[in-house]
Amino acid sequence: MTTKTIVRQKIDVYPLLSARERLLIWERVKGMWKNRKPNPIQELKQVRKEWERRVL
């Protein structure tokens, strides 16, 4: 009886981006959200609009 060995291949999570590119993206997003102070009234209006779209 012969046995076959399973060769495991390294699967890259983000095949199109390098680690450095992913880091740059995260730093940019972090900077965008750093001092964000949401307006609760605007947030509520937006949630209601999205809810109305889903219900209809």
Tab-separated table of C-alpha atoms in Angstrom:
chain	number	residue	atom	x	y	z
A	1	MET	CA	0.000	0.000	0.000
A	2	THR	CA	1.376	3.374	-0.951
A	3	THR	CA	0.702	6.536	0.973
A	4	LYS	CA	0.700	10.013	-0.415
A	5	THR	CA	1.957	12.982	1.494
A	6	ILE	CA	-0.070	16.129	1.455
A	7	VAL	CA	1.904	19.173	0.440
A	8	ARG	CA	0.574	22.283	2.111
A	9	GLN	CA	0.892	25.454	0.153
A	10	LYS	CA	1.229	28.816	1.749
A	11	ILE	CA	-1.941	30.754	1.047
A	12	ASP	CA	-1.514	34.502	1.138
A	13	VAL	CA	-4.485	36.247	2.730
A	14	TYR	CA	-4.175	39.284	0.476
A	15	PRO	CA	-2.628	38.053	-2.763
A	16	LEU	CA	-2.773	41.450	-4.477
A	17	LEU	CA	-1.213	43.577	-1.743
A	18	SER	CA	2.127	43.326	-0.021
A	19	ALA	CA	2.457	43.649	3.743
A	20	ARG	CA	3.814	47.191	3.368
A	21	GLU	CA	0.843	48.247	1.217
A	22	ARG	CA	-1.631	46.825	3.757
A	23	LEU	CA	0.135	48.735	6.533
A	24	LEU	CA	-0.094	51.997	4.595
A	25	ILE	CA	-3.817	51.454	4.033
A	26	TRP	CA	-4.435	50.833	7.748
A	27	GLU	CA	-2.471	53.949	8.706
A	28	ARG	CA	-4.511	56.061	6.296
A	29	VAL	CA	-7.833	54.685	7.603
A	30	LYS	CA	-6.728	55.199	11.193
A	31	GLY	CA	-5.942	58.844	10.399
A	32	MET	CA	-9.354	59.342	8.805
A	33	TRP	CA	-11.202	58.076	11.892
A	34	LYS	CA	-8.866	59.538	14.527
A	35	ASN	CA	-10.759	62.708	15.494
A	36	ARG	CA	-14.177	61.792	14.135
A	37	LYS	CA	-17.037	63.065	16.264
A	38	PRO	CA	-20.300	61.826	14.805
A	39	ASN	CA	-23.350	64.023	14.830
A	40	PRO	CA	-25.993	61.831	16.543
A	41	ILE	CA	-28.897	63.450	14.691
A	42	GLN	CA	-27.289	62.861	11.284
A	43	GLU	CA	-26.424	59.283	12.282
A	44	LEU	CA	-30.039	58.636	13.299
A	45	LYS	CA	-31.385	60.066	10.013
A	46	GLN	CA	-29.016	57.867	8.052
A	47	VAL	CA	-30.022	54.742	9.990
A	48	ARG	CA	-33.705	55.517	9.432
A	49	LYS	CA	-33.166	55.960	5.674
A	50	GLU	CA	-31.333	52.625	5.464
A	51	TRP	CA	-34.045	50.922	7.509
A	52	GLU	CA	-36.817	52.322	5.297
A	53	ARG	CA	-35.015	51.046	2.193
A	54	ARG	CA	-34.783	47.554	3.660
A	55	VAL	CA	-38.384	47.399	4.833
A	56	LEU	CA	-39.898	48.458	1.513
